[in-house]
Short mmCIF file of C-alpha atoms in Angstrom, two decimals:
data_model
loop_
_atom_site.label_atom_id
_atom_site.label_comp_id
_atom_site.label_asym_id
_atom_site.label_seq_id
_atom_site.Cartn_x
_atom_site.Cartn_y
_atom_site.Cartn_z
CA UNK A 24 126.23 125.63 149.78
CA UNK A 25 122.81 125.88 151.82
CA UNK A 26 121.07 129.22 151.36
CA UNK A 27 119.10 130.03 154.00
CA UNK A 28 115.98 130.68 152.21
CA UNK A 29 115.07 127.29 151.19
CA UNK A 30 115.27 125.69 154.74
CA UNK A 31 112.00 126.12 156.08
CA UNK A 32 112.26 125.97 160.05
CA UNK A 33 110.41 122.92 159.86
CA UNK A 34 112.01 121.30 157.80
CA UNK A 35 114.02 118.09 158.21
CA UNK A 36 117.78 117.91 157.16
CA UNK A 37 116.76 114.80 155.16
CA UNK A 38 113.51 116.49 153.93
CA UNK A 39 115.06 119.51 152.51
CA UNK A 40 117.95 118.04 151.12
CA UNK A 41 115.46 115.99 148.92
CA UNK A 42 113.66 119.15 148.44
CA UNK A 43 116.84 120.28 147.09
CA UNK A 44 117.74 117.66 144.75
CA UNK A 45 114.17 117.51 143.66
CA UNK A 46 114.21 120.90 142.76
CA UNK A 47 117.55 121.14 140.91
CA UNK A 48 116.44 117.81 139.02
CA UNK A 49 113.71 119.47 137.83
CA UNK A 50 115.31 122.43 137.03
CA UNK A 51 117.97 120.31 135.34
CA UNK A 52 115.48 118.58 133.16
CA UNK A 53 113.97 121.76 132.21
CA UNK A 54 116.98 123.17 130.87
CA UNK A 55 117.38 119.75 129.05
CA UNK A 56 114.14 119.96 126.99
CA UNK A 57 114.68 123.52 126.07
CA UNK A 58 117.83 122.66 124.59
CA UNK A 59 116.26 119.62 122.42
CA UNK A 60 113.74 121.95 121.35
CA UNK A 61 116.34 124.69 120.32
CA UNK A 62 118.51 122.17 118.07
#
């Protein structure tokens, strides 16, 4: 599930899991608006 790249080594579990969800959120919205704008 984890790929290694986005852990930085100093990193906190915690930290970069909310890095994670952060960055698929925005990714998610992203997606979102493109798709209002398209219909």
């Amino acid at each position: 599930m984890f790929k290694p790249g986005l852990i930085p080594a100093w990193g906190h579990p915690d930290l970069t899991r909310r890095f994670n969800t952060g960055l698929f959120l925005s990714l998610f919205l992203l997606i979102y608006r493109f798709c209002l704008i398209l219909t």
